[in-house]
Amino acid sequence: MEALLAFSRPALDWHALAPELTLLAFGTLITVVDIIWDDRSKQAMPTLAGIGLLATLLPVITLALDGTDRTMFGGAYVIDDFSLVLKALFLISGYVVILMSVDYIRDGDYYENEYYTLMLTSLLGMVMMSSSRDLISVFVALELLSIPAYMLAAWRKGGARSNEAGLKYYLMGVFASAVMLYGMSLVYGLAGSTAFGAIAEELGSLDSSPVAILGILFILIGFAFKVSAVPFHTWAPDTYEGAPTPVTAFLAVASKTAGMVALIQLVFVAFAGRDDVVQPFFWLIAALTMTIGNLIALRQTNIVRLLAYSGVAQGGFMLVPFAVAADAPARAVEAVVIYMAIYAFMNLGAFTVVLAVARKTRSGEIDSYGGLFQYAPGLAVAMTIFLAALAGIPPAGGWFAKFGLFRALLDAGGGWAAGLGVVVAVNTVIAFAYYARILGQMWFQPAPDGDERPVVMTGSLKAALAMTIIATMAFGILPGLVGHFGEVSVLSALGG
Amino acid sequence: MVDTVVFILAAAICLTGALGVILARNPVHSALMLVMTLFGIAVQFVALEAHFLAAVQVIVYAGAIVVLFLFVIMLLGVDRAQNLELSVLPVQKWAALVFAAGSLAILALLVMVVKEPVTGAEAIGGSATGDENVRLLARSLFSDYVYAFELTSLLLVIAVIGAVVLARKPKNVVGVAPEPGNEA
């Protein structure tokens, strides 16, 4: 017994942990610099945070070049192509969000250096999430990315709407966590292990156990809250509208992607043998999310709310491949990863334009977009590209994401997949309607108050816009580029 | 035999406490009744030979968390019965009833279905008796779960930083008048 209890130091692969440690180091550095220099460090903070993200990309690249799959902590932490692609996606999205934040946060009357600390911590949770193959790691990663996000949503302390946003997000988030934890406890009770590989073996052998079904459903419902899938989406519009706009972009892109990443790992690794539960659940959720998100988006007059509901609907599109998770697993993972990558850039781009326009008009109403082409043709063209991408019109990137969905559905075949394909097609058409409304407003309507002064663009906003435009167009014109990422990203390690 | 008696007694303590939490008119009494529930659960942990969890249950939950509840209740000055009718929509009451009944049905179903340990698989640390609890937990925490464990500490630091930032008054704002009705 003594021998069994003897402690052996876990093998640490520092290279594999380098991305997280680098992020952690920069997060700490920002906090310490803030404490020592206080307001004098104000200008340096966004730069420091940006450098931190770029520095974190370095070990991700070296790990990718190295190319070997690494497993640590009994399979709880895995570095494979899938995790590296997603780590890079999170870091780049985070960088764009920081570019968007620079002026917004500096000009606001609620400036705090801690904004960047929290942002980096949240990204740390996401980066960790993409490597977690164990219930406890997934949960800790989820909390690490959510808790800073709750506080960022409430960052405009003086604004009642921002407070509402933070509080709603927090309450719904902890409720979802509680449901998920209950599911996890049931699954752990059944499997006797928290590792995804062991869970897959154990759950696959229990065919009709209601406890297993309940456990799986509770975990999936918990994450459905996080990715704002209907009917668990009610927090999203209020939170998105109330939160500071860069934070909204962060939530709509990075946070949602992180939830999807967790779902991919759960569905394709831990619950791999349970397509009897997983496939009908996702069929229903995906169809509901797409349809209801799109129908409500049609009626919105505020552009941030519209993008929020459009984001809900886009999340529904991302959930589609999960409904054929067992019939065409490789294609399904590929479709979700590609969709996430393209969605990140086109949505971040759209939010950047909203942010830039709001600097002049101080308004989020769609009516205020009248005359945009006259006084800011560049922004109008950029917005057109992003909206076309979101709607799925070639050559902007979005069409390839939708193409991936249909390819996964076709590979799966069968009546249910075909039915879901029809729902996707109908929803794509509905989405055209509201994206076209914004386009019409920008291109054909006069400016509402006749104010045609140009929008003042700052360098960081220009950089964010350039990055997102280039990425969106590149994915559309050279789909092989992102297709390549999708192919390498099939989950390799099944948790040791 | 002894096991059953202990279980029934502890379960009765838990349920009495839980009923007290929702039935007491005074929030302070609710919080104190919560201690009773948590104590009953601690007894259940002892009966399951999870001694460490039992101790943590008493120290952390019954001790720290309930004290925190009491602090907040008393600081906010809501230590008397409140009229809760004002803010509740009539639909909410019915929805709450439906969901509560549904949850109860699911739990009852689970209890009826699961009559024995489902898999018989042992806990991740292996079977544990008595004092080895702490060692097994420590070994898990510092080997397989060390990464998640260390990042949890970061999580706590971040929660504190964020809470301080959100709660603190901006330093360049001087002499903010309290909103009417908030002075007391």
PDB file of N, CA and C in Angstrom, chain A residues 116-158:
ATOM      1  N   TYR A 116      -7.247  44.208 -19.626  1.00  0.00           N
ATOM      2  CA  TYR A 116      -6.381  43.337 -20.424  1.00  0.00           C
ATOM      3  C   TYR A 116      -5.975  42.084 -19.654  1.00  0.00           C
ATOM      4  N   THR A 117      -5.809  42.221 -18.337  1.00  0.00           N
ATOM      5  CA  THR A 117      -5.510  41.028 -17.536  1.00  0.00           C
ATOM      6  C   THR A 117      -6.640  40.015 -17.696  1.00  0.00           C
ATOM      7  N   LEU A 118      -7.878  40.508 -17.554  1.00  0.00           N
ATOM      8  CA  LEU A 118      -9.017  39.600 -17.625  1.00  0.00           C
ATOM      9  C   LEU A 118      -9.124  38.987 -19.022  1.00  0.00           C
ATOM     10  N   MET A 119      -8.871  39.810 -20.035  1.00  0.00           N
ATOM     11  CA  MET A 119      -8.961  39.306 -21.410  1.00  0.00           C
ATOM     12  C   MET A 119      -7.957  38.174 -21.622  1.00  0.00           C
ATOM     13  N   LEU A 120      -6.719  38.379 -21.146  1.00  0.00           N
ATOM     14  CA  LEU A 120      -5.696  37.344 -21.334  1.00  0.00           C
ATOM     15  C   LEU A 120      -6.052  36.085 -20.540  1.00  0.00           C
ATOM     16  N   THR A 121      -6.609  36.249 -19.358  1.00  0.00           N
ATOM     17  CA  THR A 121      -6.973  35.073 -18.567  1.00  0.00           C
ATOM     18  C   THR A 121      -8.067  34.276 -19.266  1.00  0.00           C
ATOM     19  N   SER A 122      -9.033  35.016 -19.795  1.00  0.00           N
ATOM     20  CA  SER A 122     -10.111  34.337 -20.504  1.00  0.00           C
ATOM     21  C   SER A 122      -9.545  33.552 -21.690  1.00  0.00           C
ATOM     22  N   LEU A 123      -8.603  34.180 -22.399  1.00  0.00           N
ATOM     23  CA  LEU A 123      -7.979  33.480 -23.529  1.00  0.00           C
ATOM     24  C   LEU A 123      -7.191  32.269 -23.047  1.00  0.00           C
ATOM     25  N   LEU A 124      -6.574  32.392 -21.870  1.00  0.00           N
ATOM     26  CA  LEU A 124      -5.844  31.258 -21.302  1.00  0.00           C
ATOM     27  C   LEU A 124      -6.795  30.076 -21.107  1.00  0.00           C
ATOM     28  N   GLY A 125      -7.999  30.377 -20.600  1.00  0.00           N
ATOM     29  CA  GLY A 125      -8.982  29.313 -20.444  1.00  0.00           C
ATOM     30  C   GLY A 125      -9.319  28.664 -21.777  1.00  0.00           C
ATOM     31  N   MET A 126      -9.445  29.482 -22.817  1.00  0.00           N
ATOM     32  CA  MET A 126      -9.786  28.926 -24.133  1.00  0.00           C
ATOM     33  C   MET A 126      -8.657  28.067 -24.683  1.00  0.00           C
ATOM     34  N   VAL A 127      -7.429  28.596 -24.532  1.00  0.00           N
ATOM     35  CA  VAL A 127      -6.270  27.851 -25.030  1.00  0.00           C
ATOM     36  C   VAL A 127      -6.168  26.510 -24.303  1.00  0.00           C
ATOM     37  N   MET A 128      -6.484  26.537 -23.011  1.00  0.00           N
ATOM     38  CA  MET A 128      -6.452  25.305 -22.227  1.00  0.00           C
ATOM     39  C   MET A 128      -7.574  24.363 -22.677  1.00  0.00           C
ATOM     40  N   MET A 129      -8.734  24.953 -22.966  1.00  0.00           N
ATOM     41  CA  MET A 129      -9.880  24.133 -23.357  1.00  0.00           C
ATOM     42  C   MET A 129      -9.571  23.246 -24.555  1.00  0.00           C
ATOM     43  N   SER A 130      -8.823  23.801 -25.530  1.00  0.00           N
ATOM     44  CA  SER A 130      -8.617  23.041 -26.759  1.00  0.00           C
ATOM     45  C   SER A 130      -7.709  21.842 -26.531  1.00  0.00           C
ATOM     46  N   SER A 131      -7.042  21.787 -25.375  1.00  0.00           N
ATOM     47  CA  SER A 131      -6.176  20.638 -25.106  1.00  0.00           C
ATOM     48  C   SER A 131      -6.770  19.680 -24.075  1.00  0.00           C
ATOM     49  N   SER A 132      -7.895  20.065 -23.477  1.00  0.00           N
ATOM     50  CA  SER A 132      -8.414  19.281 -22.360  1.00  0.00           C
ATOM     51  C   SER A 132      -9.184  18.064 -22.852  1.00  0.00           C
ATOM     52  N   ARG A 133      -8.814  16.901 -22.327  1.00  0.00           N
ATOM     53  CA  ARG A 133      -9.553  15.689 -22.695  1.00  0.00           C
ATOM     54  C   ARG A 133      -9.972  14.973 -21.415  1.00  0.00           C
ATOM     55  N   ASP A 134     -10.530  15.724 -20.511  1.00  0.00           N
ATOM     56  CA  ASP A 134     -10.835  15.172 -19.204  1.00  0.00           C
ATOM     57  C   ASP A 134     -11.876  16.105 -18.579  1.00  0.00           C
ATOM     58  N   LEU A 135     -12.847  15.546 -17.860  1.00  0.00           N
ATOM     59  CA  LEU A 135     -13.964  16.358 -17.380  1.00  0.00           C
ATOM     60  C   LEU A 135     -13.497  17.512 -16.502  1.00  0.00           C
ATOM     61  N   ILE A 136     -12.523  17.218 -15.626  1.00  0.00           N
ATOM     62  CA  ILE A 136     -12.100  18.261 -14.700  1.00  0.00           C
ATOM     63  C   ILE A 136     -11.360  19.375 -15.426  1.00  0.00           C
ATOM     64  N   SER A 137     -10.477  18.984 -16.366  1.00  0.00           N
ATOM     65  CA  SER A 137      -9.778  20.032 -17.119  1.00  0.00           C
ATOM     66  C   SER A 137     -10.757  20.867 -17.911  1.00  0.00           C
ATOM     67  N   VAL A 138     -11.745  20.212 -18.538  1.00  0.00           N
ATOM     68  CA  VAL A 138     -12.724  20.958 -19.327  1.00  0.00           C
ATOM     69  C   VAL A 138     -13.470  21.930 -18.437  1.00  0.00           C
ATOM     70  N   PHE A 139     -13.833  21.468 -17.251  1.00  0.00           N
ATOM     71  CA  PHE A 139     -14.602  22.344 -16.371  1.00  0.00           C
ATOM     72  C   PHE A 139     -13.770  23.536 -15.905  1.00  0.00           C
ATOM     73  N   VAL A 140     -12.516  23.259 -15.505  1.00  0.00           N
ATOM     74  CA  VAL A 140     -11.674  24.361 -15.041  1.00  0.00           C
ATOM     75  C   VAL A 140     -11.427  25.340 -16.184  1.00  0.00           C
ATOM     76  N   ALA A 141     -11.173  24.808 -17.385  1.00  0.00           N
ATOM     77  CA  ALA A 141     -10.958  25.690 -18.532  1.00  0.00           C
ATOM     78  C   ALA A 141     -12.194  26.543 -18.783  1.00  0.00           C
ATOM     79  N   LEU A 142     -13.360  25.930 -18.673  1.00  0.00           N
ATOM     80  CA  LEU A 142     -14.609  26.648 -18.926  1.00  0.00           C
ATOM     81  C   LEU A 142     -14.790  27.782 -17.932  1.00  0.00           C
ATOM     82  N   GLU A 143     -14.517  27.508 -16.657  1.00  0.00           N
ATOM     83  CA  GLU A 143     -14.681  28.559 -15.659  1.00  0.00           C
ATOM     84  C   GLU A 143     -13.629  29.645 -15.848  1.00  0.00           C
ATOM     85  N   LEU A 144     -12.432  29.215 -16.229  1.00  0.00           N
ATOM     86  CA  LEU A 144     -11.354  30.181 -16.425  1.00  0.00           C
ATOM     87  C   LEU A 144     -11.683  31.123 -17.575  1.00  0.00           C
ATOM     88  N   LEU A 145     -12.389  30.630 -18.575  1.00  0.00           N
ATOM     89  CA  LEU A 145     -12.730  31.531 -19.671  1.00  0.00           C
ATOM     90  C   LEU A 145     -14.008  32.293 -19.391  1.00  0.00           C
ATOM     91  N   SER A 146     -14.913  31.730 -18.584  1.00  0.00           N
ATOM     92  CA  SER A 146     -16.198  32.397 -18.359  1.00  0.00           C
ATOM     93  C   SER A 146     -16.119  33.496 -17.305  1.00  0.00           C
ATOM     94  N   ILE A 147     -15.430  33.231 -16.203  1.00  0.00           N
ATOM     95  CA  ILE A 147     -15.507  34.176 -15.090  1.00  0.00           C
ATOM     96  C   ILE A 147     -14.944  35.545 -15.465  1.00  0.00           C
ATOM     97  N   PRO A 148     -13.775  35.624 -16.140  1.00  0.00           N
ATOM     98  CA  PRO A 148     -13.364  36.959 -16.599  1.00  0.00           C
ATOM     99  C   PRO A 148     -14.382  37.564 -17.564  1.00  0.00           C
ATOM    100  N   ALA A 149     -15.019  36.709 -18.377  1.00  0.00           N
ATOM    101  CA  ALA A 149     -15.977  37.234 -19.352  1.00  0.00           C
ATOM    102  C   ALA A 149     -17.198  37.827 -18.663  1.00  0.00           C
ATOM    103  N   TYR A 150     -17.647  37.215 -17.560  1.00  0.00           N
ATOM    104  CA  TYR A 150     -18.783  37.803 -16.830  1.00  0.00           C
ATOM    105  C   TYR A 150     -18.437  39.231 -16.410  1.00  0.00           C
ATOM    106  N   MET A 151     -17.187  39.382 -15.938  1.00  0.00           N
ATOM    107  CA  MET A 151     -16.817  40.695 -15.408  1.00  0.00           C
ATOM    108  C   MET A 151     -16.582  41.688 -16.535  1.00  0.00           C
ATOM    109  N   LEU A 152     -16.031  41.208 -17.654  1.00  0.00           N
ATOM    110  CA  LEU A 152     -15.829  42.114 -18.788  1.00  0.00           C
ATOM    111  C   LEU A 152     -17.169  42.624 -19.317  1.00  0.00           C
ATOM    112  N   ALA A 153     -18.191  41.775 -19.282  1.00  0.00           N
ATOM    113  CA  ALA A 153     -19.499  42.197 -19.794  1.00  0.00           C
ATOM    114  C   ALA A 153     -20.052  43.344 -18.968  1.00  0.00           C
ATOM    115  N   ALA A 154     -19.667  43.408 -17.698  1.00  0.00           N
ATOM    116  CA  ALA A 154     -20.176  44.469 -16.829  1.00  0.00           C
ATOM    117  C   ALA A 154     -19.189  45.622 -16.726  1.00  0.00           C
ATOM    118  N   TRP A 155     -18.248  45.738 -17.685  1.00  0.00           N
ATOM    119  CA  TRP A 155     -17.129  46.659 -17.512  1.00  0.00           C
ATOM    120  C   TRP A 155     -17.544  48.112 -17.468  1.00  0.00           C
ATOM    121  N   ARG A 156     -18.622  48.466 -18.163  1.00  0.00           N
ATOM    122  CA  ARG A 156     -19.077  49.866 -18.086  1.00  0.00           C
ATOM    123  C   ARG A 156     -19.891  50.013 -16.817  1.00  0.00           C
ATOM    124  N   LYS A 157     -19.165  50.193 -15.736  1.00  0.00           N
ATOM    125  CA  LYS A 157     -19.805  50.139 -14.418  1.00  0.00           C
ATOM    126  C   LYS A 157     -20.945  51.112 -14.294  1.00  0.00           C
ATOM    127  N   GLY A 158     -20.788  52.292 -14.922  1.00  0.00           N
ATOM    128  CA  GLY A 158     -21.797  53.326 -14.750  1.00  0.00           C
ATOM    129  C   GLY A 158     -23.087  53.046 -15.508  1.00  0.00           C
TER     130      GLY A 158
END
